[in-house]
PDB file of C-alpha atoms in Angstrom:
ATOM      1  CA  UNK I1306      83.601  -4.195 -31.953  1.00 60.00           C
ATOM      2  CA  UNK I1307      85.076  -3.006 -28.761  1.00 61.00           C
ATOM      3  CA  UNK I1308      82.437  -0.015 -28.762  1.00 62.00           C
ATOM      4  CA  UNK I1309      79.586  -2.388 -29.382  1.00 66.00           C
ATOM      5  CA  UNK I1310      80.565  -4.275 -26.494  1.00 67.00           C
ATOM      6  CA  UNK I1311      81.393  -1.079 -24.064  1.00 67.00           C
ATOM      7  CA  UNK I1312      77.943   0.156 -25.449  1.00 70.00           C
ATOM      8  CA  UNK I1313      76.191  -3.501 -24.473  1.00 72.00           C
ATOM      9  CA  UNK I1314      78.268  -3.779 -20.995  1.00 75.00           C
ATOM     10  CA  UNK I1315      76.861  -0.010 -20.203  1.00 74.00           C
ATOM     11  CA  UNK I1316      73.339  -1.283 -21.217  1.00 72.00           C
ATOM     12  CA  UNK I1317      73.666  -4.527 -19.203  1.00 74.00           C
ATOM     13  CA  UNK I1318      74.876  -1.929 -16.148  1.00 78.00           C
ATOM     14  CA  UNK I1319      72.512   0.957 -16.598  1.00 80.00           C
ATOM     15  CA  UNK I1320      69.566  -2.701 -16.887  1.00 75.00           C
ATOM     16  CA  UNK I1321      71.563  -3.736 -13.808  1.00 73.00           C
ATOM     17  CA  UNK I1322      70.749  -0.486 -12.060  1.00 80.00           C
ATOM     18  CA  UNK I1323      67.750   0.099 -12.732  1.00 81.00           C
ATOM     19  CA  UNK I1324      66.887  -3.958 -11.976  1.00 74.00           C
ATOM     20  CA  UNK I1325      68.554  -2.997  -8.384  1.00 74.00           C
ATOM     21  CA  UNK I1326      66.894   0.028  -7.945  1.00 79.00           C
ATOM     22  CA  UNK I1327      63.639  -1.809  -8.836  1.00 81.00           C
ATOM     23  CA  UNK I1328      64.769  -4.507  -6.698  1.00 76.00           C
ATOM     24  CA  UNK I1329      65.353  -2.068  -3.869  1.00 81.00           C
ATOM     25  CA  UNK I1330      61.759   0.080  -4.443  1.00 79.00           C
ATOM     26  CA  UNK I1331      59.836  -3.046  -4.009  1.00 77.00           C
ATOM     27  CA  UNK I1332      61.766  -4.190  -0.515  1.00 76.00           C
ATOM     28  CA  UNK I1333      60.987  -0.810   0.593  1.00 81.00           C
ATOM     29  CA  UNK I1334      57.188  -1.129  -0.457  1.00 80.00           C
ATOM     30  CA  UNK I1335      57.571  -4.397   0.780  1.00 79.00           C
ATOM     31  CA  UNK I1336      59.170  -3.071   4.261  1.00 78.00           C
ATOM     32  CA  UNK I1337      56.239  -0.359   4.497  1.00 80.00           C
ATOM     33  CA  UNK I1338      53.553  -2.658   4.088  1.00 82.00           C
ATOM     34  CA  UNK I1339      55.126  -4.629   6.654  1.00 79.00           C
ATOM     35  CA  UNK I1340      54.996  -2.047   9.340  1.00 77.00           C
ATOM     36  CA  UNK I1341      51.679  -1.056   7.995  1.00 78.00           C
ATOM     37  CA  UNK I1342      50.208  -4.491   8.202  1.00 80.00           C
ATOM     38  CA  UNK I1343      52.085  -5.138  11.796  1.00 78.00           C
ATOM     39  CA  UNK I1344      51.253  -2.070  13.080  1.00 80.00           C
ATOM     40  CA  UNK I1345      47.435  -2.484  11.979  1.00 80.00           C
ATOM     41  CA  UNK I1346      47.536  -6.091  13.657  1.00 78.00           C
ATOM     42  CA  UNK I1347      48.944  -4.526  16.699  1.00 79.00           C
ATOM     43  CA  UNK I1348      46.142  -1.730  16.931  1.00 81.00           C
ATOM     44  CA  UNK I1349      43.304  -4.972  15.932  1.00 82.00           C
ATOM     45  CA  UNK I1350      44.720  -6.442  18.742  1.00 85.00           C
ATOM     46  CA  UNK I1351      44.688  -3.693  21.449  1.00 85.00           C
ATOM     47  CA  UNK I1352      40.890  -2.971  19.973  1.00 89.00           C
ATOM     48  CA  UNK I1353      40.536  -6.455  20.190  1.00 87.00           C
ATOM     49  CA  UNK I1354      41.213  -6.400  24.034  1.00 88.00           C
ATOM     50  CA  UNK I1355      39.664  -3.688  24.790  1.00 92.00           C
ATOM     51  CA  UNK I1356      36.481  -5.012  23.403  1.00 91.00           C
ATOM     52  CA  UNK I1357      37.215  -8.466  25.205  1.00 92.00           C
ATOM     53  CA  UNK I1358      37.508  -6.307  28.481  1.00 92.00           C
ATOM     54  CA  UNK I1359      34.100  -4.222  27.594  1.00 93.00           C
ATOM     55  CA  UNK I1360      32.198  -7.489  26.659  1.00 94.00           C
ATOM     56  CA  UNK I1361      33.911  -9.329  30.155  1.00 94.00           C
ATOM     57  CA  UNK I1362      32.703  -6.618  32.478  1.00 93.00           C
ATOM     58  CA  UNK I1363      29.497  -6.413  30.728  1.00 95.00           C
ATOM     59  CA  UNK I1364      29.133 -10.595  31.259  1.00 94.00           C
ATOM     60  CA  UNK I1365      29.860  -9.415  34.873  1.00 94.00           C
ATOM     61  CA  UNK I1366      27.477  -6.840  35.223  1.00 95.00           C
ATOM     62  CA  UNK I1367      24.906  -9.000  33.771  1.00 94.00           C
ATOM     63  CA  UNK I1368      25.148 -11.669  35.906  1.00 95.00           C
ATOM     64  CA  UNK I1369      25.038  -9.681  39.488  1.00 94.00           C
ATOM     65  CA  UNK I1370      21.624  -8.301  38.277  1.00 94.00           C
ATOM     66  CA  UNK I1371      20.499 -12.055  37.381  1.00 95.00           C
ATOM     67  CA  UNK I1372      21.290 -13.281  40.888  1.00 95.00           C
ATOM     68  CA  UNK I1373      19.876  -9.853  42.500  1.00 94.00           C
ATOM     69  CA  UNK I1374      16.700 -10.490  40.072  1.00 94.00           C
ATOM     70  CA  UNK I1375      16.727 -14.668  41.234  1.00 95.00           C
ATOM     71  CA  UNK I1376      17.175 -13.266  45.187  1.00 94.00           C
ATOM     72  CA  UNK I1377      14.439 -11.203  45.432  1.00 94.00           C
ATOM     73  CA  UNK I1378      12.258 -13.070  43.349  1.00 94.00           C
ATOM     74  CA  UNK I1379      12.983 -15.935  45.547  1.00 95.00           C
ATOM     75  CA  UNK I1380      12.463 -13.299  48.826  1.00 95.00           C
ATOM     76  CA  UNK I1381       9.068 -12.507  46.829  1.00 95.00           C
ATOM     77  CA  UNK I1382       8.347 -16.138  46.891  1.00 95.00           C
ATOM     78  CA  UNK I1383       8.923 -16.495  50.526  1.00 94.00           C
ATOM     79  CA  UNK I1384       7.425 -13.663  51.460  1.00 95.00           C
ATOM     80  CA  UNK I1385       4.355 -14.609  49.749  1.00 94.00           C
ATOM     81  CA  UNK I1386       3.871 -18.057  51.173  1.00 93.00           C
ATOM     82  CA  UNK I1387       4.149 -16.963  54.619  1.00 92.00           C
ATOM     83  CA  UNK I1388       1.240 -14.354  53.764  1.00 90.00           C
ATOM     84  CA  UNK I1389      -0.399 -17.051  52.671  1.00 88.00           C
ATOM     85  CA  UNK I1390       0.278 -19.561  55.427  1.00 86.00           C
ATOM     86  CA  UNK I1391      -0.791 -16.387  57.747  1.00 84.00           C
ATOM     87  CA  UNK I1392      -3.751 -16.179  55.735  1.00 81.00           C
ATOM     88  CA  UNK I1393      -5.228 -19.537  56.449  1.00 76.00           C
ATOM     89  CA  UNK I1394      -3.582 -19.636  59.887  1.00 76.00           C
ATOM     90  CA  UNK I1395      -5.397 -16.444  60.526  1.00 74.00           C
ATOM     91  CA  UNK I1396      -8.558 -16.296  58.184  1.00 74.00           C
ATOM     92  CA  UNK I1397     -11.334 -16.602  60.998  1.00 80.00           C
ATOM     93  CA  UNK I1398      -9.994 -14.194  63.221  1.00 82.00           C
ATOM     94  CA  UNK I1399     -12.230 -11.186  62.090  1.00 80.00           C
ATOM     95  CA  UNK I1400     -15.222 -13.483  62.439  1.00 84.00           C
ATOM     96  CA  UNK I1401     -13.900 -14.858  65.774  1.00 85.00           C
ATOM     97  CA  UNK I1402     -13.486 -11.006  67.235  1.00 87.00           C
ATOM     98  CA  UNK I1403     -17.127 -10.452  66.040  1.00 86.00           C
ATOM     99  CA  UNK I1404     -18.571 -13.594  67.705  1.00 88.00           C
ATOM    100  CA  UNK I1405     -16.766 -12.754  71.073  1.00 92.00           C
ATOM    101  CA  UNK I1406     -19.621 -10.031  71.990  1.00 90.00           C
ATOM    102  CA  UNK I1407     -22.055 -12.466  70.939  1.00 91.00           C
ATOM    103  CA  UNK I1408     -20.658 -15.561  73.136  1.00 92.00           C
ATOM    104  CA  UNK I1409     -20.722 -12.667  76.067  1.00 91.00           C
ATOM    105  CA  UNK I1410     -24.244 -11.660  75.712  1.00 88.00           C
ATOM    106  CA  UNK I1411     -24.893 -15.330  75.792  1.00 88.00           C
ATOM    107  CA  UNK I1412     -23.384 -16.061  79.566  1.00 89.00           C
ATOM    108  CA  UNK I1413     -24.518 -12.593  80.654  1.00 86.00           C
ATOM    109  CA  UNK I1414     -28.019 -14.272  80.028  1.00 84.00           C
ATOM    110  CA  UNK I1415     -27.600 -16.961  81.688  1.00 83.00           C
ATOM    111  CA  UNK I1416     -26.134 -15.379  84.576  1.00 85.00           C
ATOM    112  CA  UNK I1417     -29.625 -13.573  85.488  1.00 81.00           C
ATOM    113  CA  UNK I1418     -31.113 -15.829  88.508  1.00 82.00           C
ATOM    114  CA  UNK I1419     -34.603 -15.146  87.738  1.00 82.00           C
ATOM    115  CA  UNK I1420     -34.949 -13.675  84.681  1.00 79.00           C
ATOM    116  CA  UNK I1421     -38.538 -12.429  83.641  1.00 85.00           C
ATOM    117  CA  UNK I1422     -39.977 -13.648  80.165  1.00 87.00           C
ATOM    118  CA  UNK I1423     -39.491  -9.439  78.801  1.00 87.00           C
ATOM    119  CA  UNK I1424     -35.916  -9.290  79.668  1.00 85.00           C
ATOM    120  CA  UNK I1425     -35.022 -12.926  78.176  1.00 86.00           C
ATOM    121  CA  UNK I1426     -36.850 -11.386  75.198  1.00 89.00           C
ATOM    122  CA  UNK I1427     -35.039  -8.512  75.209  1.00 88.00           C
ATOM    123  CA  UNK I1428     -31.987 -10.250  75.533  1.00 87.00           C
ATOM    124  CA  UNK I1429     -32.412 -12.578  73.227  1.00 90.00           C
ATOM    125  CA  UNK I1430     -33.413  -9.612  70.421  1.00 92.00           C
ATOM    126  CA  UNK I1431     -30.052  -7.502  71.653  1.00 92.00           C
ATOM    127  CA  UNK I1432     -28.343 -10.812  71.141  1.00 92.00           C
ATOM    128  CA  UNK I1433     -29.849 -11.484  67.647  1.00 93.00           C
ATOM    129  CA  UNK I1434     -28.758  -8.075  66.575  1.00 94.00           C
ATOM    130  CA  UNK I1435     -25.174  -8.360  67.932  1.00 93.00           C
ATOM    131  CA  UNK I1436     -24.866 -11.573  66.053  1.00 92.00           C
ATOM    132  CA  UNK I1437     -26.580 -10.051  62.746  1.00 92.00           C
ATOM    133  CA  UNK I1438     -24.178  -7.344  62.908  1.00 91.00           C
ATOM    134  CA  UNK I1439     -21.351  -9.977  62.898  1.00 90.00           C
ATOM    135  CA  UNK I1440     -22.563 -11.591  60.126  1.00 91.00           C
ATOM    136  CA  UNK I1441     -22.534  -8.221  57.771  1.00 90.00           C
ATOM    137  CA  UNK I1442     -19.230  -7.171  58.835  1.00 88.00           C
ATOM    138  CA  UNK I1443     -18.011 -10.551  58.006  1.00 86.00           C
ATOM    139  CA  UNK I1444     -19.948 -10.485  54.462  1.00 88.00           C
ATOM    140  CA  UNK I1445     -22.429 -13.880  55.804  1.00 90.00           C
ATOM    141  CA  UNK I1446     -25.430 -12.643  53.752  1.00 92.00           C
ATOM    142  CA  UNK I1447     -28.671 -14.452  54.345  1.00 94.00           C
ATOM    143  CA  UNK I1448     -30.545 -15.849  51.726  1.00 94.00           C
ATOM    144  CA  UNK I1449     -34.752 -15.345  52.490  1.00 94.00           C
ATOM    145  CA  UNK I1450     -36.386 -15.678  49.261  1.00 95.00           C
ATOM    146  CA  UNK I1451     -40.146 -14.594  49.231  1.00 93.00           C
ATOM    147  CA  UNK I1452     -43.286 -15.921  47.722  1.00 91.00           C
ATOM    148  CA  UNK I1453     -43.519 -16.079  44.523  1.00 90.00           C
ATOM    149  CA  UNK I1454     -39.592 -15.546  43.814  1.00 93.00           C
ATOM    150  CA  UNK I1455     -38.639 -17.392  41.083  1.00 94.00           C
ATOM    151  CA  UNK I1456     -36.828 -20.642  41.865  1.00 93.00           C
ATOM    152  CA  UNK I1457     -33.012 -20.684  41.620  1.00 93.00           C
ATOM    153  CA  UNK I1458     -30.989 -23.240  42.401  1.00 92.00           C
ATOM    154  CA  UNK I1459     -27.909 -21.266  42.366  1.00 93.00           C
ATOM    155  CA  UNK I1460     -29.323 -20.222  45.752  1.00 94.00           C
ATOM    156  CA  UNK I1461     -32.302 -22.933  46.758  1.00 95.00           C
ATOM    157  CA  UNK I1462     -32.985 -26.380  47.102  1.00 95.00           C
ATOM    158  CA  UNK I1463     -36.661 -27.201  46.526  1.00 94.00           C
ATOM    159  CA  UNK I1464     -37.817 -29.813  48.927  1.00 94.00           C
ATOM    160  CA  UNK I1465     -41.350 -30.559  47.720  1.00 92.00           C
ATOM    161  CA  UNK I1466     -43.872 -29.328  45.184  1.00 92.00           C
ATOM    162  CA  UNK I1467     -46.981 -27.906  46.355  1.00 92.00           C
ATOM    163  CA  UNK I1468     -50.127 -26.664  44.840  1.00 90.00           C
ATOM    164  CA  UNK I1469     -50.665 -23.311  44.942  1.00 86.00           C
ATOM    165  CA  UNK I1470     -52.285 -20.128  43.053  1.00 87.00           C
ATOM    166  CA  UNK I1471     -49.119 -18.842  41.745  1.00 88.00           C
ATOM    167  CA  UNK I1472     -46.827 -19.444  38.802  1.00 88.00           C
ATOM    168  CA  UNK I1473     -45.102 -23.136  38.712  1.00 89.00           C
ATOM    169  CA  UNK I1474     -41.646 -23.145  39.941  1.00 90.00           C
ATOM    170  CA  UNK I1475     -41.938 -20.418  42.304  1.00 93.00           C
ATOM    171  CA  UNK I1476     -41.243 -20.101  45.856  1.00 94.00           C
ATOM    172  CA  UNK I1477     -43.941 -20.786  47.745  1.00 94.00           C
ATOM    173  CA  UNK I1478     -43.192 -20.838  51.928  1.00 94.00           C
ATOM    174  CA  UNK I1479     -39.069 -20.810  53.265  1.00 95.00           C
ATOM    175  CA  UNK I1480     -38.400 -23.567  55.603  1.00 95.00           C
ATOM    176  CA  UNK I1481     -34.802 -22.492  56.241  1.00 96.00           C
ATOM    177  CA  UNK I1482     -32.649 -19.497  54.932  1.00 95.00           C
ATOM    178  CA  UNK I1483     -29.708 -20.179  53.148  1.00 95.00           C
ATOM    179  CA  UNK I1484     -26.542 -17.866  53.021  1.00 94.00           C
ATOM    180  CA  UNK I1485     -23.876 -16.634  51.545  1.00 93.00           C
ATOM    181  CA  UNK I1486     -19.995 -15.251  51.833  1.00 90.00           C
ATOM    182  CA  UNK I1487     -19.444 -12.570  49.719  1.00 84.00           C
ATOM    183  CA  UNK I1488     -20.318 -14.161  46.380  1.00 85.00           C
ATOM    184  CA  UNK I1489     -19.939 -18.199  47.695  1.00 91.00           C
ATOM    185  CA  UNK I1490     -22.638 -19.986  48.351  1.00 93.00           C
ATOM    186  CA  UNK I1491     -22.412 -21.315  51.890  1.00 92.00           C
ATOM    187  CA  UNK I1492     -25.740 -22.875  52.518  1.00 95.00           C
ATOM    188  CA  UNK I1493     -29.142 -22.961  50.171  1.00 96.00           C
ATOM    189  CA  UNK I1494     -32.315 -21.729  51.261  1.00 96.00           C
ATOM    190  CA  UNK I1495     -34.969 -24.957  51.848  1.00 95.00           C
ATOM    191  CA  UNK I1496     -38.264 -24.181  49.621  1.00 96.00           C
ATOM    192  CA  UNK I1497     -41.269 -25.675  48.763  1.00 94.00           C
ATOM    193  CA  UNK I1498     -42.631 -24.440  45.516  1.00 95.00           C
ATOM    194  CA  UNK I1499     -45.302 -24.540  42.898  1.00 92.00           C
ATOM    195  CA  UNK I1500     -47.058 -26.742  40.974  1.00 87.00           C
ATOM    196  CA  UNK I1501     -48.212 -26.427  37.809  1.00 72.00           C
ATOM    197  CA  UNK I1502     -51.534 -25.273  37.367  1.00 65.00           C
TER     198      UNK I1502
END
């Protein structure tokens, strides 16, 4: 019996040893796992700090770029407003430059003490040439329809209808020339038009 008790004690001791070894192995495994997890957490925190630092740098760069773009936009808007203001203020400058010689010619004609009809006519013709050149330079074009031209309500204004030997709604006579500035109507030509036959 004692032998059985010894065997049982030995078995229990061996089981206790195995249990102790298993517990020790589990403790070592837990310690290794904790160390690995702790190392991974430290690595993850370092990576996160690096990512946060990169993102903060990118945000600062984008903020700087935004502020520069905003300032550029404001400068462009301000310059455009100044250009528009100057354009309004000096829009007539080119036309005025072209008209000054016409005024000079008229003043010189008035200074002549005893003008002849021929010299007056010649002076008026030269002044008219200067005026036409000024109009052309500034894209101020005449609207002078010819007889028989179809009435165009965008360029002509009919004053009256008269009986005529031509198609209805065609120009018979021009009472006053019209003018365009570039493609915009300044004044329509005043015309009489033919009545229907």
